[in-house]
Amino acid sequence: FDKQYYHNLLSKKGLLTSDQGLFSADEDVVASTTKALVQTYSDDGEQFFSDFGASM
């Protein structure tokens, strides 16, 4: 459970088809928000864990 998950989405190698589909969806508000989060978490794994912890 680390930022490699997000690297895989960026490389179109998502583990779950549904996750890759959300990331690869046509441009719309949800897709652009999802893409921004994937890019952020791919670059900064600590940010993911901080956001994840805050959401719990």
XYZ file of C-alpha atoms in Angstrom:
56
model
C 0.000 0.000 0.000
C 2.121 2.831 -1.325
C 2.441 5.402 -4.085
C 3.334 2.717 -6.650
C -0.417 2.146 -7.003
C -0.730 5.681 -8.407
C 2.348 5.275 -10.608
C 0.656 2.214 -12.093
C -2.501 4.198 -12.879
C -0.411 6.839 -14.632
C 1.263 4.059 -16.644
C -2.144 2.561 -17.548
C -1.348 -0.521 -15.464
C -4.016 -0.121 -12.788
C -4.625 -3.176 -10.630
C -8.413 -2.847 -10.763
C -10.222 -2.202 -14.029
C -12.653 0.130 -12.259
C -9.838 2.266 -10.841
C -8.098 2.518 -14.196
C -11.437 3.413 -15.774
C -12.004 6.281 -13.349
C -8.546 7.622 -14.046
C -8.792 7.148 -17.818
C -12.337 8.512 -18.218
C -13.096 11.263 -20.683
C -12.393 14.768 -19.473
C -15.067 16.026 -17.123
C -15.111 17.475 -13.630
C -14.838 14.097 -11.884
C -12.131 12.802 -14.207
C -10.032 15.954 -13.894
C -10.324 15.862 -10.093
C -9.396 12.181 -10.038
C -6.442 12.765 -12.348
C -5.183 15.600 -10.156
C -5.347 13.393 -7.047
C -3.605 10.494 -8.787
C -0.808 12.812 -9.908
C -0.469 14.317 -6.413
C -0.397 10.943 -4.659
C 1.987 9.520 -7.248
C 4.421 12.339 -6.520
C 3.915 12.492 -2.748
C 3.036 9.275 -0.926
C 3.014 11.064 2.425
C 0.209 13.329 1.191
C -1.944 10.273 0.512
C -1.455 8.906 4.017
C -2.141 12.329 5.515
C -5.373 12.709 3.524
C -6.371 9.104 4.191
C -5.854 9.516 7.932
C -7.824 12.762 7.989
C -10.733 11.099 6.200
C -11.050 8.336 8.780
